[in-house]
Coordinates of C-alpha atoms in Angstrom, one line a residue:
M1 CA -23.8 1.6 22.7
A2 CA -25.6 4.2 20.6
Q3 CA -25.7 4.3 16.7
P4 CA -23.3 6.9 15.3
N5 CA -25.3 9.8 13.9
V6 CA -23.9 9.6 10.4
S7 CA -26.4 12.3 9.0
A8 CA -25.5 15.1 11.2
P9 CA -25.6 18.2 9.0
T10 CA -21.9 19.5 9.4
P11 CA -19.9 20.6 6.5
L12 CA -17.5 17.6 6.3
N13 CA -20.5 15.0 6.4
K14 CA -22.1 16.4 3.1
K15 CA -21.8 13.7 0.4
P16 CA -19.5 15.4 -2.2
R17 CA -19.5 14.7 -5.9
E18 CA -17.0 11.9 -6.3
I19 CA -15.3 10.6 -9.4
N20 CA -15.7 6.9 -9.6
V21 CA -12.6 5.1 -9.3
F22 CA -13.0 3.3 -12.5
V23 CA -13.5 6.4 -14.3
L24 CA -10.5 7.9 -12.9
L25 CA -8.3 5.3 -13.9
L26 CA -9.7 5.2 -17.4
I27 CA -8.9 8.8 -17.6
V28 CA -5.5 8.0 -16.7
L29 CA -5.3 5.2 -19.2
V30 CA -6.5 7.6 -22.0
I31 CA -3.6 10.0 -21.1
A32 CA -1.2 7.2 -21.0
S33 CA -2.3 6.2 -24.4
L34 CA -1.9 9.6 -25.9
A35 CA 1.7 9.8 -24.3
T36 CA 2.6 6.9 -26.7
Y37 CA 1.8 9.3 -29.6
V38 CA 3.5 12.3 -28.2
L39 CA 6.7 10.8 -26.7
P40 CA 9.5 9.2 -28.8
A41 CA 9.9 5.5 -28.4
G42 CA 12.8 4.0 -27.0
E43 CA 14.4 1.3 -25.0
Y44 CA 17.5 0.0 -22.8
T45 CA 19.0 -3.3 -23.2
R46 CA 17.8 -5.6 -20.4
T47 CA 19.7 -8.6 -19.0
E48 CA 18.4 -11.5 -16.4
V49 CA 20.1 -11.3 -12.9
N50 CA 18.8 -13.5 -10.1
G51 CA 15.5 -14.0 -12.0
R52 CA 14.9 -10.3 -12.5
S53 CA 15.1 -8.3 -15.7
I54 CA 17.7 -5.6 -15.1
V55 CA 18.4 -2.5 -17.2
V56 CA 22.0 -2.3 -18.7
P57 CA 23.3 1.3 -18.2
D58 CA 24.4 3.6 -21.4
T59 CA 22.4 1.2 -23.8
Y60 CA 19.4 3.4 -24.4
K61 CA 18.5 3.8 -28.1
G62 CA 15.6 5.3 -29.9
I63 CA 13.4 2.9 -31.9
E64 CA 10.6 3.0 -34.3
S65 CA 7.5 4.7 -32.7
S66 CA 4.8 2.3 -31.7
P67 CA 1.9 4.2 -30.5
V68 CA -0.8 2.1 -29.0
S69 CA -3.7 1.5 -31.1
L70 CA -7.5 1.9 -30.2
M71 CA -7.6 -2.0 -30.1
G72 CA -4.4 -2.1 -28.0
V73 CA -6.1 0.3 -25.4
I74 CA -9.2 -1.8 -25.3
G75 CA -7.1 -5.0 -24.9
S76 CA -4.9 -3.5 -22.3
I77 CA -7.6 -3.9 -19.8
H78 CA -7.8 -7.7 -20.3
T79 CA -4.0 -7.8 -20.4
G80 CA -3.8 -5.9 -17.2
M81 CA -6.3 -8.3 -15.5
V82 CA -4.1 -11.3 -16.7
E83 CA -0.7 -9.6 -15.6
A84 CA -2.2 -8.9 -12.2
S85 CA -4.3 -12.1 -11.9
S86 CA -2.0 -13.4 -8.9
I87 CA -2.8 -10.4 -6.7
I88 CA -6.5 -10.3 -7.9
F89 CA -7.1 -13.9 -7.0
F90 CA -5.1 -13.2 -3.8
V91 CA -7.5 -10.5 -2.9
L92 CA -10.5 -12.6 -3.6
I93 CA -9.1 -15.6 -1.6
I94 CA -8.6 -13.1 1.4
G95 CA -11.9 -11.9 1.1
G96 CA -13.4 -15.4 1.1
T97 CA -11.4 -16.3 4.3
F98 CA -12.6 -13.2 6.0
G99 CA -16.2 -14.3 4.8
I100 CA -15.9 -17.6 6.6
L101 CA -14.4 -15.8 9.7
T102 CA -17.3 -13.5 9.8
A103 CA -19.8 -16.4 9.5
T104 CA -18.4 -17.8 12.7
G105 CA -19.4 -14.7 14.5
T106 CA -15.8 -14.2 15.8
I107 CA -15.3 -10.7 14.3
E108 CA -18.7 -9.7 15.9
A109 CA -17.7 -11.0 19.4
L110 CA -14.1 -9.7 19.2
I111 CA -15.4 -6.2 18.3
S112 CA -18.1 -6.2 21.0
T113 CA -15.5 -7.4 23.4
L114 CA -12.7 -4.9 22.7
S115 CA -15.0 -2.0 22.4
R116 CA -16.0 -2.8 26.2
K117 CA -12.5 -3.2 27.3
L118 CA -11.1 -0.1 25.5
A119 CA -14.1 2.0 26.3
N120 CA -12.0 4.6 28.2
Q121 CA -8.5 3.7 26.6
E122 CA -9.4 3.7 22.8
K123 CA -6.8 6.3 22.3
W124 CA -4.1 3.7 22.5
L125 CA -5.6 1.8 19.7
I126 CA -4.0 4.0 17.0
P127 CA -0.4 4.3 18.1
I128 CA -0.2 0.5 19.0
M129 CA -1.7 -0.9 16.0
M130 CA 0.0 1.6 13.5
L131 CA 3.2 0.4 15.1
F132 CA 2.4 -3.0 14.4
F133 CA 1.6 -2.4 10.8
A134 CA 4.7 0.0 10.5
M135 CA 6.9 -2.9 11.7
G136 CA 5.5 -5.4 9.2
G137 CA 6.2 -2.9 6.4
A138 CA 9.7 -2.1 7.6
L139 CA 10.8 -5.7 8.2
M140 CA 8.6 -7.7 5.7
G141 CA 7.6 -5.3 3.1
M142 CA 4.0 -5.7 4.0
A143 CA 1.7 -4.1 1.2
E144 CA -0.9 -6.4 -0.3
E145 CA -0.9 -8.5 3.0
T146 CA -2.4 -5.6 4.7
L147 CA -5.8 -5.9 3.1
A148 CA -6.5 -8.9 5.2
Y149 CA -6.8 -6.7 8.3
L150 CA -9.2 -4.1 6.9
G151 CA -12.2 -6.4 7.8
I152 CA -11.0 -6.2 11.5
M153 CA -9.7 -2.7 12.1
I154 CA -12.4 -0.6 10.4
P155 CA -15.3 -2.2 12.5
L156 CA -13.4 -2.0 15.6
A157 CA -12.3 1.7 15.0
I158 CA -16.1 2.5 14.5
A159 CA -17.2 0.6 17.6
L160 CA -14.6 2.8 19.6
G161 CA -16.0 5.9 18.3
F162 CA -13.9 6.6 15.4
D163 CA -14.8 6.1 11.6
V164 CA -14.0 4.2 8.5
I165 CA -11.1 6.5 7.5
T166 CA -9.5 6.1 10.8
G167 CA -9.7 2.2 10.7
T168 CA -8.3 2.3 7.2
A169 CA -5.6 4.6 7.9
I170 CA -4.3 2.5 10.8
V171 CA -3.7 -0.3 8.3
L172 CA -2.7 1.6 5.2
V173 CA -0.8 4.5 6.5
G174 CA 0.8 2.2 9.3
A175 CA 2.2 -0.2 6.8
S176 CA 3.2 2.7 4.6
I177 CA 5.4 4.0 7.2
G178 CA 7.5 0.9 7.4
F179 CA 7.5 0.2 3.6
T180 CA 8.6 3.9 3.0
T181 CA 11.4 3.8 5.5
A182 CA 12.4 0.4 4.5
V183 CA 14.5 -0.8 7.3
M184 CA 14.6 -4.2 6.4
N185 CA 12.3 -4.2 3.3
P186 CA 13.4 -7.2 1.0
F187 CA 11.2 -6.0 -1.8
T188 CA 12.6 -2.4 -2.1
V189 CA 15.8 -1.8 -0.2
G190 CA 16.9 -5.5 -0.6
I191 CA 16.6 -5.6 -4.3
A192 CA 17.9 -2.0 -4.8
Q193 CA 21.0 -2.5 -2.7
S194 CA 21.7 -5.7 -4.4
I195 CA 21.6 -4.1 -7.8
A196 CA 23.7 -1.2 -6.5
E197 CA 26.3 -3.7 -5.3
L198 CA 25.9 -2.4 -1.6
P199 CA 25.9 -4.7 1.5
P200 CA 22.6 -6.2 2.2
F201 CA 20.5 -4.0 4.6
S202 CA 23.4 -1.6 5.1
G203 CA 22.8 1.9 6.4
M204 CA 20.0 0.6 8.6
G205 CA 20.6 3.0 11.5
Y206 CA 19.7 6.2 9.4
R207 CA 16.6 4.5 8.1
I208 CA 15.5 3.6 11.8
I209 CA 15.8 7.2 12.6
L210 CA 13.6 8.0 9.6
F211 CA 11.1 5.3 10.7
V212 CA 10.9 7.0 14.1
I213 CA 10.1 10.4 12.5
M214 CA 7.6 9.3 9.9
Y215 CA 6.0 7.1 12.6
A216 CA 5.5 10.0 15.0
V217 CA 4.3 12.4 12.3
S218 CA 1.8 10.0 10.7
V219 CA 0.5 8.8 14.2
Y220 CA 0.0 12.5 15.2
F221 CA -2.0 13.2 11.9
V222 CA -4.3 10.2 12.3
Y223 CA -4.8 10.7 15.9
R224 CA -5.7 14.2 15.7
Y225 CA -8.3 13.6 13.0
A226 CA -9.7 10.5 15.0
M227 CA -10.1 12.7 18.2
K228 CA -12.1 15.1 16.1
V229 CA -14.4 12.4 15.0
K230 CA -14.8 11.1 18.6
R231 CA -15.8 14.5 19.5
D232 CA -18.2 15.1 16.7
R233 CA -19.3 12.1 14.7
G234 CA -20.5 14.4 12.0
Y235 CA -16.9 15.0 11.0
G236 CA -16.4 11.3 10.3
F237 CA -17.0 9.2 7.0
F238 CA -19.1 6.0 7.5
A239 CA -19.2 4.5 3.8
E240 CA -22.9 5.2 3.4
G241 CA -24.1 3.1 6.3
K242 CA -22.0 0.1 5.6
Y243 CA -20.9 -0.2 9.0
D244 CA -23.8 1.3 11.0
N245 CA -25.0 -1.7 13.0
L246 CA -21.7 -2.6 14.4
E247 CA -22.1 -0.8 17.8
S248 CA -25.6 -2.1 18.8
K249 CA -24.8 -5.6 19.6
D250 CA -23.2 -7.1 22.9
V251 CA -21.7 -10.5 22.0
K252 CA -19.6 -12.4 24.2
L253 CA -16.3 -13.8 23.1
E254 CA -16.8 -17.7 23.5
T255 CA -14.2 -20.4 23.6
R256 CA -14.7 -21.3 20.1
H257 CA -14.2 -17.7 19.0
K258 CA -10.8 -17.7 21.0
I259 CA -9.7 -20.8 19.2
V260 CA -10.6 -19.2 15.9
L261 CA -8.8 -16.0 16.8
T262 CA -5.7 -18.2 18.0
C263 CA -5.6 -19.9 14.6
F264 CA -5.7 -16.5 12.8
L265 CA -2.8 -15.2 14.7
L266 CA -0.8 -18.2 14.4
N267 CA -1.5 -18.1 10.5
F268 CA 0.0 -14.6 10.6
A269 CA 3.0 -15.7 12.6
L270 CA 3.6 -18.6 10.0
L271 CA 3.2 -15.9 7.3
A272 CA 5.8 -13.6 8.8
Y273 CA 8.2 -16.6 9.4
G274 CA 7.7 -17.7 5.6
V275 CA 8.2 -14.3 4.2
V276 CA 11.5 -13.6 6.1
K277 CA 13.0 -17.4 6.0
Y278 CA 11.6 -18.7 2.7
E279 CA 10.8 -15.6 0.7
W280 CA 7.2 -16.6 0.4
F281 CA 4.8 -14.2 -1.6
I282 CA 1.5 -14.0 -2.9
T283 CA 1.0 -17.7 -4.0
E284 CA 2.2 -19.1 -0.7
I285 CA 0.3 -16.5 1.5
A286 CA -2.9 -17.3 -0.5
G287 CA -2.5 -20.9 0.3
L288 CA -2.1 -20.3 3.9
F289 CA -5.3 -18.3 3.8
T290 CA -7.2 -21.0 2.0
V291 CA -6.1 -23.4 4.7
L292 CA -7.0 -21.0 7.4
G293 CA -10.5 -20.6 6.0
I294 CA -11.0 -24.5 6.3
I295 CA -9.5 -24.7 9.8
I296 CA -11.6 -21.9 11.3
A297 CA -14.8 -23.2 9.5
I298 CA -14.3 -26.6 11.4
V299 CA -13.6 -24.8 14.7
G300 CA -16.5 -22.3 14.2
R301 CA -18.8 -25.3 13.5
L302 CA -19.9 -24.3 10.0
S303 CA -21.3 -27.0 7.7
A304 CA -19.5 -27.6 4.3
G305 CA -22.4 -25.6 2.6
E306 CA -22.1 -22.7 5.0
T307 CA -18.4 -22.6 4.6
V308 CA -18.7 -22.4 0.7
N309 CA -21.5 -19.8 0.9
A310 CA -19.7 -17.7 3.4
F311 CA -16.4 -18.0 1.3
M312 CA -18.4 -16.8 -1.9
K313 CA -20.1 -14.0 0.0
G314 CA -16.7 -12.6 1.2
A315 CA -15.1 -12.9 -2.2
A316 CA -18.1 -11.3 -3.8
G317 CA -17.7 -8.3 -1.6
L318 CA -14.1 -7.7 -3.0
I319 CA -14.8 -8.1 -6.7
S320 CA -14.6 -4.2 -7.1
G321 CA -11.3 -4.0 -5.5
A322 CA -9.9 -6.9 -7.4
L323 CA -11.0 -5.4 -10.7
I324 CA -9.6 -2.1 -9.7
I325 CA -6.1 -3.8 -9.6
G326 CA -6.5 -5.1 -13.1
V327 CA -7.5 -1.7 -14.5
A328 CA -4.5 -0.1 -12.8
R329 CA -2.1 -2.5 -14.3
A330 CA -3.5 -1.7 -17.8
I331 CA -1.9 1.7 -17.4
V332 CA 1.6 0.1 -17.0
V333 CA 0.7 -2.2 -19.9
I334 CA 0.0 0.8 -22.2
L335 CA 3.1 2.7 -21.3
T336 CA 5.3 -0.5 -21.8
D337 CA 3.8 -1.6 -25.3
G338 CA 4.4 2.1 -26.4
H339 CA 7.9 1.8 -25.4
V340 CA 7.9 5.2 -23.5
I341 CA 8.9 4.2 -19.9
D342 CA 12.5 3.9 -21.0
T343 CA 12.2 7.2 -22.9
I344 CA 11.0 9.0 -19.7
L345 CA 13.8 7.4 -17.5
F346 CA 16.7 8.2 -20.1
H347 CA 15.7 11.9 -20.5
A348 CA 15.2 12.5 -16.7
A349 CA 18.4 10.8 -15.8
S350 CA 20.1 12.9 -18.6
A351 CA 18.9 16.1 -16.9
I352 CA 20.2 15.1 -13.6
H353 CA 23.6 14.2 -14.8
H354 CA 24.4 17.8 -15.3
L355 CA 23.2 19.0 -11.9
P356 CA 25.7 19.6 -9.0
P357 CA 25.5 16.9 -6.2
A358 CA 23.4 18.6 -3.9
L359 CA 20.7 19.2 -6.7
S360 CA 21.4 15.8 -8.3
V361 CA 20.1 14.0 -5.3
V362 CA 16.8 16.0 -5.4
G363 CA 16.4 15.3 -9.0
M364 CA 16.9 11.6 -8.1
Y365 CA 14.1 11.8 -5.5
L366 CA 11.7 13.7 -7.5
L367 CA 12.4 11.5 -10.5
Q368 CA 11.6 8.4 -8.6
A369 CA 8.4 9.9 -7.3
I370 CA 7.3 10.5 -10.9
I371 CA 8.3 7.0 -12.1
H372 CA 6.4 5.5 -9.1
L373 CA 3.2 6.9 -10.6
I374 CA 3.6 4.7 -13.6
V375 CA 5.6 1.8 -12.0
P376 CA 3.7 1.3 -8.9
S377 CA 5.6 -2.0 -7.9
G378 CA 8.4 -1.4 -5.6
S379 CA 10.5 -4.4 -6.9
G380 CA 9.7 -3.6 -10.4
Q381 CA 10.8 0.1 -9.9
A382 CA 14.0 -1.0 -8.4
A383 CA 14.7 -3.3 -11.2
L384 CA 14.1 -0.5 -13.8
T385 CA 15.7 2.6 -12.2
M386 CA 18.6 1.3 -9.9
P387 CA 20.9 0.0 -13.0
I388 CA 20.6 3.6 -14.1
M389 CA 20.7 5.6 -10.8
A390 CA 23.6 3.6 -9.2
P391 CA 26.2 4.5 -11.9
L392 CA 24.7 7.9 -12.3
A393 CA 25.2 8.3 -8.6
D394 CA 28.9 7.9 -9.0
L395 CA 29.1 10.1 -11.9
V396 CA 27.4 13.2 -10.1
G397 CA 29.2 12.5 -6.7
V398 CA 26.2 11.1 -4.8
T399 CA 26.6 8.0 -2.7
R400 CA 24.9 4.8 -4.0
Q401 CA 23.3 4.3 -0.5
T402 CA 21.8 7.9 -1.0
A403 CA 20.4 6.9 -4.4
V404 CA 18.8 3.8 -2.9
L405 CA 17.4 5.9 -0.2
S406 CA 16.0 8.3 -2.8
F407 CA 14.3 5.5 -4.4
S408 CA 12.7 3.7 -1.4
M409 CA 11.4 7.0 0.2
A410 CA 9.7 8.2 -3.1
D411 CA 8.5 4.7 -3.8
G412 CA 6.7 4.2 -0.5
I413 CA 4.9 7.4 0.0
G414 CA 3.0 7.2 -3.2
N415 CA 1.6 3.8 -2.3
I416 CA -1.3 5.2 -0.4
I417 CA -2.2 8.4 -2.7
F418 CA -1.5 7.3 -6.4
P419 CA -4.6 5.6 -8.3
T420 CA -2.2 3.5 -10.2
S421 CA -1.4 1.6 -6.7
G422 CA -3.4 -1.6 -7.2
Y423 CA -3.5 -2.8 -3.6
F424 CA -4.2 0.6 -2.3
M425 CA -7.3 1.0 -4.4
A426 CA -8.5 -2.2 -3.8
G427 CA -8.1 -1.3 0.1
L428 CA -10.3 1.8 -0.7
A429 CA -12.9 -0.3 -2.3
I430 CA -12.8 -2.9 0.6
A431 CA -13.5 0.1 3.0
G432 CA -16.0 1.9 0.7
I433 CA -13.9 5.2 0.6
P434 CA -13.9 7.2 -2.7
W435 CA -10.4 8.0 -3.8
G436 CA -11.2 11.7 -4.0
R437 CA -12.4 11.7 -0.3
W438 CA -9.3 9.8 0.9
A439 CA -7.0 12.1 -1.2
K440 CA -8.6 15.2 0.2
W441 CA -8.1 13.8 3.7
I442 CA -4.6 12.4 3.4
M443 CA -3.0 15.0 1.1
P444 CA -1.5 17.2 3.9
L445 CA 0.2 14.1 5.5
I446 CA 1.4 13.0 1.9
L447 CA 2.9 16.4 1.3
T448 CA 4.6 16.4 4.9
Q449 CA 6.0 13.0 4.2
Y450 CA 7.4 14.0 0.9
A451 CA 9.1 16.9 2.5
I452 CA 10.7 14.6 5.1
G453 CA 11.9 12.5 2.4
L454 CA 13.4 15.4 0.6
V455 CA 15.3 16.6 3.7
A456 CA 16.3 13.2 4.4
V457 CA 18.0 12.5 1.1
I458 CA 19.6 15.9 1.2
V459 CA 21.1 15.3 4.7
A460 CA 22.2 11.7 3.3
Q461 CA 24.1 13.5 0.7
L462 CA 25.6 16.0 2.9
I463 CA 26.9 13.4 5.7
G464 CA 28.2 11.1 2.7
Y465 CA 25.6 8.4 3.8
G466 CA 27.2 5.1 2.9
P467 CA 29.3 2.8 3.1
F468 CA 29.6 4.2 -0.6

């Protein structure tokens, strides 16, 4: 198969001036630091419930201003690295395991085989695989876990005539659909409904409808772009030649490759079971991938030395993405140490309190979207905001279920656009896509999704989405 013409002189293929992602995050870090000097400090009383720190409503009080010093700003990067260390090492282990997988030749053989079999049916790749990731997001809250798939989907997309953005979008946008609509997402709806004292995963029917709508809109957006790239490779983005040589090889899928792939799939089946049944998270999942790396090295006939070298090479390729996660976390550290997060929440909630119900739900939705920029963790945002939003919903005549929906919809969409979302930025680093290029491409979809979310919460308010 011919190499893609990545140098075609079309407008979309010209290399734009991009802001380095670390520079972008440092700019946001400086802005957050200045905010601690401008905004008054304040805090809510917190209590521990089921291992989570929960805000106690009506306990906000102003405290002595504590702007972050220059040394605090400098130290926040290290602190952010420490606080995000579990995710950082998770990413490195994932990268190392994929380094071993690549060294066995399995990925190369799989891509070659699938590109032949899907030569005239490649259009099905996008809706089928996006549905797979969307279901993972909806049922298991897949987010960081999706990074493990980028190493397969991007080369496969290119081999079928698409580009790096298409392969990345299949994974990140796909999972975001499910995470946003949160049919049974234990990390967002599960926690939020527990705090709001709603029945676990109640109101599922309405969220399924939203899942279908978001899925259809997102697949159409990605599919339309992919078909443009298919017709004219010059419209695509190929990460400066990072994946150029993937289409030129014709490698057969041997028995050992099939066994490696079987082990790989069984690993994800076990992962899904553990997440649902035993609430496994990053530590357990990282352990699974460590064991998987050892097993596929044995099956793939790699020596001990080759295995270690392959792991190190794979992990080294994700160093940039891992560091991005830590720097993004530093922004949250600054706002927390400056005691301004609770101030932002208090004044925003106070403004919503005086609005009529129809506008209150809009205010809740917009507030959750803003807060997600500075608190990118879904479970963290639920613990921070729902103790305030649940009683506030009672006061302004909004159902608690609608308040939870406002949170989950606003929380999920921002995961694939906000530079403070660590796993998302790590995904872009893995793919080799500059944030500016991705933002320009995906912004129409993001705005559409936010509009769908806004309509969804207004309709929920009008129909009395409950049970209460």
